Every structure is written in structure tokens, then in C-alpha cells.
Amino acid sequence: MFEITRDDIAALDDEDLRILIGLLCEAELRRANLPVSAVTYGGNQTAKDGGLDVRVSLPPGTAISGFIPGLQQAFRSRSQICRPLKSRRR
């Protein structure tokens, strides 16, 4: 085992942080025997998409708990401090 420190995380740039969050989401789904294909990330890191960089989209009725708190989750990955996203209804 190895230890990841706060400084290690702080040293990541936006793209590396997005990859780390995506891999952690995949690992959480794998641990729960759920499809890792529910996790999407990649593409243009600076796209005008409201700041969403990693998405988890599980089908209705899927039982999930732990670090991914719900069926439809979105994560932002920015190396600088971000303002909270405003909630939007779709």
C-alpha cells in the first residue's frame, strides 16, 4: 500500500484530477459489482458544459451507497477553487 497525501492531490492539474476522480468512481462501481460503463469522463477539460467533468449515470432501481451517493452524480475537477454549481431542473 502507499499513502496519498493532501499535497499529492494539490499537485494534480485539472486533467489529472479528472482522471483520478473517474478512476475512483470506476473502482467504487467495480467494488459494488456495477458496470463501470456508467462512468464517463474525458474530452475537452475547458468545455462550456457547466463545469461537469465526471458523470455517473446508473439505471433507475440500482442499489448504490458509499462514495457515489446516488444514481445520477456529477463531479467537477478543477485545480483552483470553484464556486458551487447552481441546481438546474431538466
Steps between C-alpha positions, in 0.01 A plus 500: 500500500602858457375820652362789297528831677312828470811643331494220239142591409576873500782441250263354238394713205137509382533209258687273742244577771215413262667168417551422869133574581388289203718207605376524859139495377575196284663324796198575721261353240724198446504441878119507497485262198347774286598584140792743475351609167268720711798734556589747226783752488743638248478745216568872518579591861407865442175442308204725580298217658425654837815365659414130503800278440409152627149358483349186650168394351349180638160358399195560722469245778874439532608462863802722568661636815839618609701768324253526210187611685242466223411367158574823311814675625729761351842607620706808422878480478680830522839563652385847607215580738157479333166654578220248570288403200149638493238229502315471169181315422494308173 
